[in-house]
Structure formats: structure tokens, C-alpha cells
Coordinates of N, CA and C in Angstrom, one line a residue:
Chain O
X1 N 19.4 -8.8 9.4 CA 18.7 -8.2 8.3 C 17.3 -8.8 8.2
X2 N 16.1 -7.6 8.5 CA 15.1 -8.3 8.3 C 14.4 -9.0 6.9
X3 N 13.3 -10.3 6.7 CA 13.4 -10.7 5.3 C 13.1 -12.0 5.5
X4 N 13.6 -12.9 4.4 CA 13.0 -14.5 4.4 C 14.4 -15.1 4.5
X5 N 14.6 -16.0 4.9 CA 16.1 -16.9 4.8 C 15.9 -18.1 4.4
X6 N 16.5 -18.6 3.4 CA 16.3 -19.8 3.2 C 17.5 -20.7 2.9
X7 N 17.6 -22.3 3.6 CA 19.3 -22.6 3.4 C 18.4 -24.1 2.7
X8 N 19.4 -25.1 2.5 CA 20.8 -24.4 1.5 C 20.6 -23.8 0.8
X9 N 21.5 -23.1 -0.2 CA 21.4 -22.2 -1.2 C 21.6 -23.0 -2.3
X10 N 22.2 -24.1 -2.5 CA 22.7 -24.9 -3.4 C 22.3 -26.4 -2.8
X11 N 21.9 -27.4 -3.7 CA 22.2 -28.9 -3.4 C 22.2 -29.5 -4.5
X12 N 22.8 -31.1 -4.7 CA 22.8 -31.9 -5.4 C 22.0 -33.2 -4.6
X13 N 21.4 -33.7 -5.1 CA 20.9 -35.0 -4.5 C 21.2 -36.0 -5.9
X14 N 20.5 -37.5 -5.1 CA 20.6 -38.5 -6.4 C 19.4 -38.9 -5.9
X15 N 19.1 -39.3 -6.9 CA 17.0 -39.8 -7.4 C 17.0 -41.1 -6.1
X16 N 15.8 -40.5 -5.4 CA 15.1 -41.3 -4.5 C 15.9 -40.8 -3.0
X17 N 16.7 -39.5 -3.0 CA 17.5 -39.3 -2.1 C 16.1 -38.5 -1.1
X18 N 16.5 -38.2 0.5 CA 15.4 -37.4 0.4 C 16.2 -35.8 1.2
X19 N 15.1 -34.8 1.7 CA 15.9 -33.6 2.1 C 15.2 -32.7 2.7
X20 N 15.2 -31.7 3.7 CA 14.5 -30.8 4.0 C 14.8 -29.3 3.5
X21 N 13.5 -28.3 2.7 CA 14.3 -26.9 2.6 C 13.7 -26.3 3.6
X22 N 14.5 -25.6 4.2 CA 14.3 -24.5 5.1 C 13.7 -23.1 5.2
X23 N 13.1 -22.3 5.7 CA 12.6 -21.2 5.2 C 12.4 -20.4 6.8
X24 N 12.9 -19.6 7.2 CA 12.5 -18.5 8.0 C 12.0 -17.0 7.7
X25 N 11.2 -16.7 8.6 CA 11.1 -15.2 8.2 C 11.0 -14.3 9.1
X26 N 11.2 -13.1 9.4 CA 11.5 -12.3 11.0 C 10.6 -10.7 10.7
X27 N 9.7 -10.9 9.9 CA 9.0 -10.0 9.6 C 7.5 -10.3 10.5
X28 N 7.3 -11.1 11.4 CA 6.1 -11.4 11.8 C 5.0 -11.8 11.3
X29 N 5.1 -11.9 9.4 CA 3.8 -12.2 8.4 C 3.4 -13.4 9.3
X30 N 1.7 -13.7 8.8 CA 1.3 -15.0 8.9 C 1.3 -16.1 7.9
X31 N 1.5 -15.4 6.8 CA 1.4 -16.4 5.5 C 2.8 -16.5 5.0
X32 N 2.8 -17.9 4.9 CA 4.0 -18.0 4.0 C 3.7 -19.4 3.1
X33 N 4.9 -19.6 2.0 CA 4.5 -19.8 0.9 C 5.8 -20.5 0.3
X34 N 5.5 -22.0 -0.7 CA 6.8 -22.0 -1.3 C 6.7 -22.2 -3.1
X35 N 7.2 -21.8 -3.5 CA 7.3 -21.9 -5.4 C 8.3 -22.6 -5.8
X36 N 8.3 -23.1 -7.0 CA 9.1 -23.7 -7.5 C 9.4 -22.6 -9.1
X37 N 10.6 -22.4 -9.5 CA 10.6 -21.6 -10.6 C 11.9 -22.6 -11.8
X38 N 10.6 -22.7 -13.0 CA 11.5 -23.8 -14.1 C 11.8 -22.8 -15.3
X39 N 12.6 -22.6 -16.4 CA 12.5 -21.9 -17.1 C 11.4 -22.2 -18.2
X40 N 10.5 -20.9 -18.2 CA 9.3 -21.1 -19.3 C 8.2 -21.3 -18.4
X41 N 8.5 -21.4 -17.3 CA 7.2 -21.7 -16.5 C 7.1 -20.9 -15.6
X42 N 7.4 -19.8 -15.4 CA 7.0 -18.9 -14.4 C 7.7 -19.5 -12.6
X43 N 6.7 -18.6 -11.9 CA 6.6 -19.5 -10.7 C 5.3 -20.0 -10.0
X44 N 5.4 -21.3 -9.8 CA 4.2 -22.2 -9.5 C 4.1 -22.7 -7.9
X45 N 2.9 -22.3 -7.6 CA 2.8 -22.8 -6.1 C 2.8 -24.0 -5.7
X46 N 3.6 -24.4 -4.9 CA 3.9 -25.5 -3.9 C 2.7 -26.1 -3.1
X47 N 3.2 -25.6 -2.2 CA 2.2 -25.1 -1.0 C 2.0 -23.7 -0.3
X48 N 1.0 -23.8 0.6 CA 0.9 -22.2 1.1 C 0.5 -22.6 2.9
X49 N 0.1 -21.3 3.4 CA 0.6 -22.0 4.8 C -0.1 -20.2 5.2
X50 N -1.7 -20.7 5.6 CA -2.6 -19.0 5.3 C -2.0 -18.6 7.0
X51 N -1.7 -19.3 8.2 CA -1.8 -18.6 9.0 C -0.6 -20.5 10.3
X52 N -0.4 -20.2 11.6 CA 0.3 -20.8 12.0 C -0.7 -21.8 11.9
X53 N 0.0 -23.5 11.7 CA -0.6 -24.7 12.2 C -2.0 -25.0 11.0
X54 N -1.8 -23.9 9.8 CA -2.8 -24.6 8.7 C -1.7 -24.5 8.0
X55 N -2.2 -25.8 6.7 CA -1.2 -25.6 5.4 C -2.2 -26.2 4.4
X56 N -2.0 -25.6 3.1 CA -2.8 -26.0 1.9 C -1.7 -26.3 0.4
X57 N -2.6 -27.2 -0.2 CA -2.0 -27.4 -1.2 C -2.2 -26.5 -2.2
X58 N -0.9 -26.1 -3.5 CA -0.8 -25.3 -4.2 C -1.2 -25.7 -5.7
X59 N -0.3 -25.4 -6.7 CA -0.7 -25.8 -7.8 C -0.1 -27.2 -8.2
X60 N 1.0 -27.7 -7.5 CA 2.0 -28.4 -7.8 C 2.4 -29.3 -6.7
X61 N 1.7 -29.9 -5.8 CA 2.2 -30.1 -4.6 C 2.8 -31.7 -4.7
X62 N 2.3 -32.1 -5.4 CA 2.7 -34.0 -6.0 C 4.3 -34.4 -5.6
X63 N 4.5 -35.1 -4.6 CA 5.8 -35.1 -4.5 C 6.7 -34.7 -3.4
X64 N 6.1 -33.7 -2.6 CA 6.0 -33.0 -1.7 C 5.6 -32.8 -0.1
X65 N 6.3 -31.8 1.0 CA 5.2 -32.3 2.3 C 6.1 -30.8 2.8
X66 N 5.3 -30.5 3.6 CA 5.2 -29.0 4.3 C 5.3 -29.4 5.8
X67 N 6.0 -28.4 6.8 CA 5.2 -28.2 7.9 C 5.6 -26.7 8.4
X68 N 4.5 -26.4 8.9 CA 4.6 -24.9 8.9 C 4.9 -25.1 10.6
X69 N 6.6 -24.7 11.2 CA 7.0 -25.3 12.6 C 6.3 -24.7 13.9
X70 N 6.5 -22.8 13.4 CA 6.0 -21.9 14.0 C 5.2 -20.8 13.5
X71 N 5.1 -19.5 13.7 CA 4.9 -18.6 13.2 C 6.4 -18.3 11.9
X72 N 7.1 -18.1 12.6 CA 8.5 -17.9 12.2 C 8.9 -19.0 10.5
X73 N 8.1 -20.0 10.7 CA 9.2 -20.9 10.1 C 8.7 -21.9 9.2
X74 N 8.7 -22.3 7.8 CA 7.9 -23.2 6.9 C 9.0 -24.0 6.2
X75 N 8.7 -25.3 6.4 CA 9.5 -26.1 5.5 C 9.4 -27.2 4.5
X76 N 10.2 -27.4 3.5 CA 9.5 -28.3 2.7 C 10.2 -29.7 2.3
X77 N 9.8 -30.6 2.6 CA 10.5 -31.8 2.0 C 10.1 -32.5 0.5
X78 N 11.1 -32.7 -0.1 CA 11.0 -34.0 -0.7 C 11.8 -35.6 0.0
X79 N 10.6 -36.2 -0.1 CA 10.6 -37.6 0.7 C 11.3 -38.2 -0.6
X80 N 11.7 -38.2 -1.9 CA 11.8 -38.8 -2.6 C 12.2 -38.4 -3.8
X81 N 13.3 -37.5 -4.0 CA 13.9 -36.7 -4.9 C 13.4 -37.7 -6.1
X82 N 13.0 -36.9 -7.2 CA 13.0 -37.3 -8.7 C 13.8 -36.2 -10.0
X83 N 14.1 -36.4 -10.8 CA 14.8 -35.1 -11.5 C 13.6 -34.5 -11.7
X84 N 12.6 -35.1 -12.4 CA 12.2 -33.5 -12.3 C 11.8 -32.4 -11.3
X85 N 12.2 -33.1 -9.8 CA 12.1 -32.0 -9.2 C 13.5 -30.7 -9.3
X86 N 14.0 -31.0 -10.4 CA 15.2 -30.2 -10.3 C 14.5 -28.7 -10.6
X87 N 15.4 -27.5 -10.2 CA 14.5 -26.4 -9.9 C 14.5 -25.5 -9.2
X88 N 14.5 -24.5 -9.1 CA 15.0 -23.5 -8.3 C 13.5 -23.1 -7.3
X89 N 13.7 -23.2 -5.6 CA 12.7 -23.0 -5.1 C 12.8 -21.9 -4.2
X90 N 12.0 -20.7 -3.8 CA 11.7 -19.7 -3.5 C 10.5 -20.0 -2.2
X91 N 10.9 -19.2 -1.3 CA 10.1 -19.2 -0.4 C 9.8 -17.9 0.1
X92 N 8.2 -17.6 0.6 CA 8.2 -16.5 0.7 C 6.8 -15.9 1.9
X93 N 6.6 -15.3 2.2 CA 5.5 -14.4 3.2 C 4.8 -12.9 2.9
X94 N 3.7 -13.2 3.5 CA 3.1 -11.9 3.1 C 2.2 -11.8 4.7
X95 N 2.2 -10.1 4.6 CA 1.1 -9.8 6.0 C 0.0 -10.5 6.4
X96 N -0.6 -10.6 5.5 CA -2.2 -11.0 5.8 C -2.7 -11.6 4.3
X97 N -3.3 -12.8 4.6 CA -3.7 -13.4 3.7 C -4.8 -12.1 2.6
X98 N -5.8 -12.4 3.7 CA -6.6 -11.6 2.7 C -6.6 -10.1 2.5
X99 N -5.6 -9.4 2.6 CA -5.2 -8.6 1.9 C -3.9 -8.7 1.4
X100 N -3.6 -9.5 0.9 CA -2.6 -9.5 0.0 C -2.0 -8.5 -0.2
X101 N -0.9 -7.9 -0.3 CA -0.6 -6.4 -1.2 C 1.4 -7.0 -1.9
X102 N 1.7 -8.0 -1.4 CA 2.9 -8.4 -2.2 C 3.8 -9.2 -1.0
X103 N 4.7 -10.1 -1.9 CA 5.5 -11.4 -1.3 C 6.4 -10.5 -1.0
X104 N 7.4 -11.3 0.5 CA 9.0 -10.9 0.4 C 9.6 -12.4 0.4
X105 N 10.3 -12.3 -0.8 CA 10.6 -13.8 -1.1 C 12.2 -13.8 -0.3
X106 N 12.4 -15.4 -0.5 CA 14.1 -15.5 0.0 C 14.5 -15.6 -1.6
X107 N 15.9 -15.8 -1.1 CA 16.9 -16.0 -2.5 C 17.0 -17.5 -3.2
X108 N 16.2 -17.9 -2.8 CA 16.2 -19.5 -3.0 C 17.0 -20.4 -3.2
X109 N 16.7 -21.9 -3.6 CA 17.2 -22.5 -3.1 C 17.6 -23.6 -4.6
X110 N 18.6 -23.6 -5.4 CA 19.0 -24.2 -6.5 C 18.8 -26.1 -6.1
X111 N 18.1 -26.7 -6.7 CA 18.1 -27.9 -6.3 C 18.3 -28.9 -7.7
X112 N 19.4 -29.6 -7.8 CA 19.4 -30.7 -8.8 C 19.8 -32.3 -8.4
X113 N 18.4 -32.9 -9.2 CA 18.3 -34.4 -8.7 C 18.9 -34.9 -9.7
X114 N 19.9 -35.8 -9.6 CA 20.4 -36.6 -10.3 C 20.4 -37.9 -11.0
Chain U
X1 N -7.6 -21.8 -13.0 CA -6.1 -21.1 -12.2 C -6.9 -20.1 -13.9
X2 N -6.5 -18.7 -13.2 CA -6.4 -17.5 -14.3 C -5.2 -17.6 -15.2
X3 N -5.2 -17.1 -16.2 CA -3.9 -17.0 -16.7 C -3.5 -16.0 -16.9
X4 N -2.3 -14.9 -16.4 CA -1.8 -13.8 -16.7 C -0.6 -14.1 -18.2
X5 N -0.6 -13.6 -19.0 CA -0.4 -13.1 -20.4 C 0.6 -11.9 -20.4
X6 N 2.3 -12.3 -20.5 CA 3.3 -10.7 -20.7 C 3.7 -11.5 -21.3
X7 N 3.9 -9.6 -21.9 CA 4.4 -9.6 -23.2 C 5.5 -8.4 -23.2
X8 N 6.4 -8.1 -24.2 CA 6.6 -9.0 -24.8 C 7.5 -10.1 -23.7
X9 N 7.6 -11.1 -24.5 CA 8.4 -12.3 -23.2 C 10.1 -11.9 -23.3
X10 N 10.8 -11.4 -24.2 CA 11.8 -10.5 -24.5 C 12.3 -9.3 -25.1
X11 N 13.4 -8.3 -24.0 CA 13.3 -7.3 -24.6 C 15.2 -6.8 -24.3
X12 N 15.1 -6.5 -25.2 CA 16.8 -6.1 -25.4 C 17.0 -4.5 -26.2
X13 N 17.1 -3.9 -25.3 CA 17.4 -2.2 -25.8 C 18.5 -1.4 -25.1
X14 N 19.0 -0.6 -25.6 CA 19.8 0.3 -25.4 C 19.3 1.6 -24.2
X15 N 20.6 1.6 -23.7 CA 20.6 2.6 -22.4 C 19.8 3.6 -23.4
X16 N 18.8 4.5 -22.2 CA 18.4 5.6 -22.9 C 17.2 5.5 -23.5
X17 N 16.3 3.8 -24.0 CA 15.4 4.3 -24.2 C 14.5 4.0 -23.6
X18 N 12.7 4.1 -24.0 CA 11.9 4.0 -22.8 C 11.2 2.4 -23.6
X19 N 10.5 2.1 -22.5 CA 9.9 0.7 -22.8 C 8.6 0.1 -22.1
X20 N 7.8 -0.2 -23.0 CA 6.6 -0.5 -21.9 C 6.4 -2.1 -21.8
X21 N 6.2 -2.9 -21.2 CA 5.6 -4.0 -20.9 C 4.5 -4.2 -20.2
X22 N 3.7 -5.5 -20.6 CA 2.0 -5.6 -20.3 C 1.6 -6.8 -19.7
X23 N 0.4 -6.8 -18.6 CA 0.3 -8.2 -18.4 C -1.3 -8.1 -18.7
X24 N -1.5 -9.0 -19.2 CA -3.4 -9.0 -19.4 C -3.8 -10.3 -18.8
X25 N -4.9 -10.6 -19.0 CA -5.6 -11.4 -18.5 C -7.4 -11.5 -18.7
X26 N -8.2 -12.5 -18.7 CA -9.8 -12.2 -19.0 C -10.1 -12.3 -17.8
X27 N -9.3 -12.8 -16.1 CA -10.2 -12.1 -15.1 C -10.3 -11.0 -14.9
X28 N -10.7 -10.4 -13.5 CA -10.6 -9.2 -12.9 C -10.0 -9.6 -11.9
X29 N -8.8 -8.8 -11.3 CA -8.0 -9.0 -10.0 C -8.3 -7.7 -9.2
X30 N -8.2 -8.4 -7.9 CA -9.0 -7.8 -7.0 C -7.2 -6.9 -6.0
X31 N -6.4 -7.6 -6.6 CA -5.2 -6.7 -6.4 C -3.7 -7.3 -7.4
X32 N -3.1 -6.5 -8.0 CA -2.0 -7.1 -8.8 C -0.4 -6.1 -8.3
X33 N 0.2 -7.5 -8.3 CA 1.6 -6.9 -8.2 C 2.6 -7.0 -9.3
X34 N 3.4 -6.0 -9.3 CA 4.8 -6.1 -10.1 C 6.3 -6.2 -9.1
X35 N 6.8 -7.4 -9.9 CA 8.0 -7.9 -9.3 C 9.4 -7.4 -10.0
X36 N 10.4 -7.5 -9.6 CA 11.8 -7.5 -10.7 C 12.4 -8.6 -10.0
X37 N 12.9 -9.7 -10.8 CA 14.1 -10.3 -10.5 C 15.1 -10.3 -11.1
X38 N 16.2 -10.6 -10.2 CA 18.0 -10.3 -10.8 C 18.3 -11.9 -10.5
X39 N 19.6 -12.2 -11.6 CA 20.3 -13.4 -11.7 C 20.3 -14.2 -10.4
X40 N 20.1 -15.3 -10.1 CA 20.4 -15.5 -8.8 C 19.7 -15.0 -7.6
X41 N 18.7 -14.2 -7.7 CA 17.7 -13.9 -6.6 C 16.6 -14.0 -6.5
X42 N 15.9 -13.9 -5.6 CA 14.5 -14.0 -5.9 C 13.6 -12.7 -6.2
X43 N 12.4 -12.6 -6.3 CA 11.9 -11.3 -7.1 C 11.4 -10.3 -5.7
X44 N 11.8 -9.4 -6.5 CA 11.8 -8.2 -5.5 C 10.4 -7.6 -5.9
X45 N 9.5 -6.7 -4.4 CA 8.2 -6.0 -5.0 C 8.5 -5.0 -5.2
X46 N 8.0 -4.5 -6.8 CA 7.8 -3.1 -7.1 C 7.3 -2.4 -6.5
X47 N 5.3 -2.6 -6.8 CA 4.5 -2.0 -6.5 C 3.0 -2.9 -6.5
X48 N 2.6 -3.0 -6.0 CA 1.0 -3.5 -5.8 C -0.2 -2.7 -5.9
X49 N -1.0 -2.7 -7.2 CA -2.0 -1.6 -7.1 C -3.2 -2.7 -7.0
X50 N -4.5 -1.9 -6.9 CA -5.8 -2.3 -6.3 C -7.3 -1.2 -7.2
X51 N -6.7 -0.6 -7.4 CA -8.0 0.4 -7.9 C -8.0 0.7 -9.2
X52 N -9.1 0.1 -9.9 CA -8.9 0.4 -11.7 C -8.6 1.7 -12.0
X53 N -7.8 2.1 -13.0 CA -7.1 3.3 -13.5 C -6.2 3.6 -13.0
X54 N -5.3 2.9 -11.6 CA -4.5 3.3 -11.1 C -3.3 3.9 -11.4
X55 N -2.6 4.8 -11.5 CA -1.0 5.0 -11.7 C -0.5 5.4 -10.4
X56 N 1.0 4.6 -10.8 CA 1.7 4.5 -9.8 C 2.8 4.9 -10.1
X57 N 4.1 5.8 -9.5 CA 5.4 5.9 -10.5 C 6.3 5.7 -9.0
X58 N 7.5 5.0 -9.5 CA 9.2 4.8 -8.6 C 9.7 5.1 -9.5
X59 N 9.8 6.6 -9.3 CA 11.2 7.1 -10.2 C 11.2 7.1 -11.7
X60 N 12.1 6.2 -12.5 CA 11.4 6.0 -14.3 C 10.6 5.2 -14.0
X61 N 10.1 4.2 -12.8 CA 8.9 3.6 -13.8 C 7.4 4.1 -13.2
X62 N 6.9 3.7 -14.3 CA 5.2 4.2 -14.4 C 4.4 2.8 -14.9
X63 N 3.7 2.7 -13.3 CA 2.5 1.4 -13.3 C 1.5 1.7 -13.6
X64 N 0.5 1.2 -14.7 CA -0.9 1.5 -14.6 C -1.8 0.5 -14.5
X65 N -2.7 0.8 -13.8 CA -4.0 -0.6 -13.7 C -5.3 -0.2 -15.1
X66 N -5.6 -1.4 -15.5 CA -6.7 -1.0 -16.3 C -7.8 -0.7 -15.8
X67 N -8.8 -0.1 -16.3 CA -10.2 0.3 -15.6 C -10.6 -0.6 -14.8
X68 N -10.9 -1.8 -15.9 CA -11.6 -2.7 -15.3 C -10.6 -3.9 -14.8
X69 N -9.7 -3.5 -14.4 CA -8.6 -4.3 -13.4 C -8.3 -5.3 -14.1
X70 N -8.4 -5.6 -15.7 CA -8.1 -6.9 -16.1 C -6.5 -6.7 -17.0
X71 N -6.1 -6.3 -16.4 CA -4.6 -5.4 -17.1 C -3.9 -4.5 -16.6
X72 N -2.8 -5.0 -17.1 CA -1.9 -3.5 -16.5 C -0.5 -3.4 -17.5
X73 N 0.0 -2.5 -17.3 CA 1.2 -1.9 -17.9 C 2.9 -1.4 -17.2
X74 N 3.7 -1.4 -16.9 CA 4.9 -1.2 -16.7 C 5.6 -0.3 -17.9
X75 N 6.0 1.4 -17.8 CA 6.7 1.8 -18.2 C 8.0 2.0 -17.8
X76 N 9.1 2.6 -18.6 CA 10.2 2.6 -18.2 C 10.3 3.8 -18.6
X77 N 11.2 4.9 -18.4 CA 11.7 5.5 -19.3 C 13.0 6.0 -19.2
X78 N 13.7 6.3 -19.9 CA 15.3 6.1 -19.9 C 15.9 4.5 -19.5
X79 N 15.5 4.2 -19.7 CA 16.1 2.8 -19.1 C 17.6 3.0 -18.9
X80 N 18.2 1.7 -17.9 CA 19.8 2.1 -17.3 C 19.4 0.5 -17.2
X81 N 21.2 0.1 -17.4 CA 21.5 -1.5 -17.5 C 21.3 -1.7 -16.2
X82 N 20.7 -1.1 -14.9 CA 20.4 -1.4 -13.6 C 18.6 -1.7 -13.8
X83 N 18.4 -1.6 -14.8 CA 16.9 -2.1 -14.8 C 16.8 -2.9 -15.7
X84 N 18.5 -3.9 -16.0 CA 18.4 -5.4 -16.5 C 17.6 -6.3 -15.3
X85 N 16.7 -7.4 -16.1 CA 15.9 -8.1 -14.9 C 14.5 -8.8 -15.5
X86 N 14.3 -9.8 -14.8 CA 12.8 -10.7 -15.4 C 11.9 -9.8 -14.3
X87 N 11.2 -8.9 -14.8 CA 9.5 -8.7 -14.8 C 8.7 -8.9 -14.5
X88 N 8.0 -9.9 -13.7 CA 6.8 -10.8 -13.0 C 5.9 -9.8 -12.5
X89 N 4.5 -10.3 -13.6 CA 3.0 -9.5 -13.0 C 2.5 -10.6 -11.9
X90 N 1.7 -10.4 -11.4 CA 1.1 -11.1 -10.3 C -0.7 -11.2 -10.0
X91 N -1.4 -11.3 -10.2 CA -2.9 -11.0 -9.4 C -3.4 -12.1 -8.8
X92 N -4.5 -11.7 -8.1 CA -5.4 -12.4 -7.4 C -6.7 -12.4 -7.6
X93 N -7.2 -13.3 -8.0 CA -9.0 -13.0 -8.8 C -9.8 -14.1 -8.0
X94 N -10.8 -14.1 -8.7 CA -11.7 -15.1 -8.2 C -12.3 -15.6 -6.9
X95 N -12.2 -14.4 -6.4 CA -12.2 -15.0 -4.4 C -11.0 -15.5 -3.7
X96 N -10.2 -15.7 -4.6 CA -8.9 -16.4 -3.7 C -7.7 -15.2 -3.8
X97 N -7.2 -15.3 -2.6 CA -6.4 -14.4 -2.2 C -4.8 -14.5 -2.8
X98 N -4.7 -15.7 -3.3 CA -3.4 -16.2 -3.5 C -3.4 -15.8 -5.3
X99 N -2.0 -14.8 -5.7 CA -2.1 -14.4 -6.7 C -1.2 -15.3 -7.9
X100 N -1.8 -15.3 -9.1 CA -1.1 -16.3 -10.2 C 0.0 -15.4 -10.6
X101 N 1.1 -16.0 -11.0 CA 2.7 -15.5 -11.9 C 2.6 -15.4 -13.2
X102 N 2.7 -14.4 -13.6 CA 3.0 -14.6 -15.4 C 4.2 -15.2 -15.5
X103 N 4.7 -15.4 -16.5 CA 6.0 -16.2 -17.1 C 6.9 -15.0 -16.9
X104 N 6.7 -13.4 -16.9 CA 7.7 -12.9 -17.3 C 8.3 -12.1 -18.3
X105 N 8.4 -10.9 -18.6 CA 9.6 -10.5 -19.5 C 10.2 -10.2 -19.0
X106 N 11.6 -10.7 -19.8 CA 13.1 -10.8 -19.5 C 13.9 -9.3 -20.6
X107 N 14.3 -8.2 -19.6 CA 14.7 -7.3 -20.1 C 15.8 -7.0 -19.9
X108 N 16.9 -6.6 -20.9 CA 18.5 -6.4 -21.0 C 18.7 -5.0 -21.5
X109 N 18.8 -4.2 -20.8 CA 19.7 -2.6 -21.2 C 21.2 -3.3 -21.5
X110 N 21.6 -2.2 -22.5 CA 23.0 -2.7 -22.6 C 23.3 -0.8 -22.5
X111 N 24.6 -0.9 -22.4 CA 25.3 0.3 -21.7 C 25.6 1.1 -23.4

């Protein structure tokens, strides 16, 4: 099915643990993207990733580290789980940066630090 | 960072009736989208408009852009407990291509 995939779907960590999230996409976009969604807060950018082999910081990136592998593929680590990174994270692509016209997100990925 | 503004932030009504929700803002966006998310998923795209005054309709709903792009609207009409779901406006202003999230309204049809 074409779309964004992202694993795990679920994790538990404990504080100072570390982990990689995964993100694929088989739509050929160049941009892809990750968010973090807290209740009351909407969703907040991570990082972004405008085209292969660039990545930029988002609104929230503290904590954090990207590598964008291929075209295909962006991932995100925390080196150093803290609770508050607990949080549900979404990853996602779009055609072309600068024409934007809308994300296809994955199902994300439930994350609680302990 | 712009700030998108929905309202209301909750809405709980009965099958059958109609309902509008709004996202404003003091930029101008140079393109805005509307999202739905369901429990456990991530947000799905409605519709992405670009041209002030725009209307857009899927079925019951009806999107409009404001003239001057600094707003927009989501109507419903008849609503059906299949258009229970959080709401997410979207734009992109300011030269940058990457669009900001409203918080959302969270809407419940009940049967």
C-alpha cells in the first residue's frame, strides 16, 4: 500500500535509554518531515528534511538527531530519552517543498519514557 | 512562528446537524490545509486551498478561504458519527514553505 510507514508503533523506554524511529515513504516525495503531537499542543515540528541529503531544524528539535538515509527514508533518534519526550510522533512527506499543497502522514509512533 | 486560532476547540452534536469550524490567523498564507484525525491515526488531507474566496466542497463538507487568505472555515452539513474526528487547519506564510498546526477542534456526532 502506497503511503508513509513508520515502526515501532508502540515503545516504552526508561530515561537516558536511547532509540531509533523509523519512517519510510514509497510515494517518491522529496520532503519529509517529523512532529511530535502532545495533548493541547497541536503538532510541532521536529525536524524537516526539504530534499535528499539536507535536513533542518524545526520548532522543537532539542534533544533530537535526524538522518535523512535516502530518498525513501528519514529517521529520528533520541540519544537520550527524557520523559518529556513522551508523545506521540508522526512522520510525514510532501511533493515538493515549495509548493506545498498537503502532508501524507504515517500512523505514528506512541512513545513513553519512563 | 504564525499562530493559527480554531475554534471552537470542542464540539459535540447530534447526527443530523450542520456545523461550522474556523481557523484564523493575522498572517496571510500563501496555501492552507485542512486535516481530519481519527483515534490512533495520523491526520488525513481534506483539502488544500490557495486562492482567497476559495470554496471547495467533498461531499457535506464545504471549505472556504477568506479574501484575504487570513482565514478560513470548514462546514459540515448533516453531520454522521463518521465525521467524529480532531480538525487540523494548516498554513504556510511568511516566505516559508513549511505550514504551522492549529491545536484543533475535536468533534463527536453521536448517533
Amino acid at each position: 500500500n502506497a503511503g508513509v510507514t513508520q515502526t515501532p508503533k508502540f515503545q516504552v523506554l526508561k530515561t537516558g535509554q536511547s532509540m531509533t524511529l523509523q519512517c519510510a515513504q514509497d510515494m517518491n516525495h522529496n520532503s519529509m518531515y517529523w512532529y511530535r503531537q502532545d495533548p493541547g499542543m497541536g503538532l510541532r515540528l521536529i525536524y524537516y528534511s526539504a530534499s535528499e541529503g539536507t535536513t533542518d531544524k524545526g520548532e522543537v528539535p532539542n534533544g533530537y538527531n535526524v538522518s535523512r538515509l535516502n530518498k525513501r527514508e528519514f529517521s529520528l533518534r533520541l540519544e537520550s530519552a527524557a520523559p518529556s519526550q513522551t508523545s506521540v510522533y508522526f512522520c510525514a512527506s510532501s511533493d515538493s517543498g515549495r509548493n506545498n499543497y498537503g502532508y501524507t502522514f504515517g500512523s505514528g509512533t506512541r512513545l513513553t519514557v519512563v | 512562528t504564525q499562530l493559527l486560532e480554531q475554534s471552537p476547540q470542542f464540539l459535540s452534536i447530534q447526527e443530523g446537524e450542520n456545523l461550522t469550524v474556523y481557523c484564523n490567523s493575522s498572517s496571510v498564507f500563501s496555501s492552507l490545509q485542512w486535516y481530519r484525525q481519527e483515534p490512533g491515526e495520523g491526520p488525513v488531507l481534506l483539502v488544500t486551498v490557495v486562492t482567497g474566496g476559495e470554496v471547495k466542497k467533498l461531499k457535506r463538507l464545504t471549505f472556504q478561504f477568506g479574501d484575504a487568505r487570513k482565514d478560513s472555515s470548514l462546514h459540515i452539513t448533516a453531520a454522521q458519527p463518521g465525521d467524529t474526528g480532531l480538525y487540523l487547519c494548516a498554513g504556510a506564510s511568511g516566505g516559508s514553505y513549511i505550514p504551522t498546526f492549529g491545536r484543533g477542534t475535536s468533534l463527536i456526532v453521536h448517533p
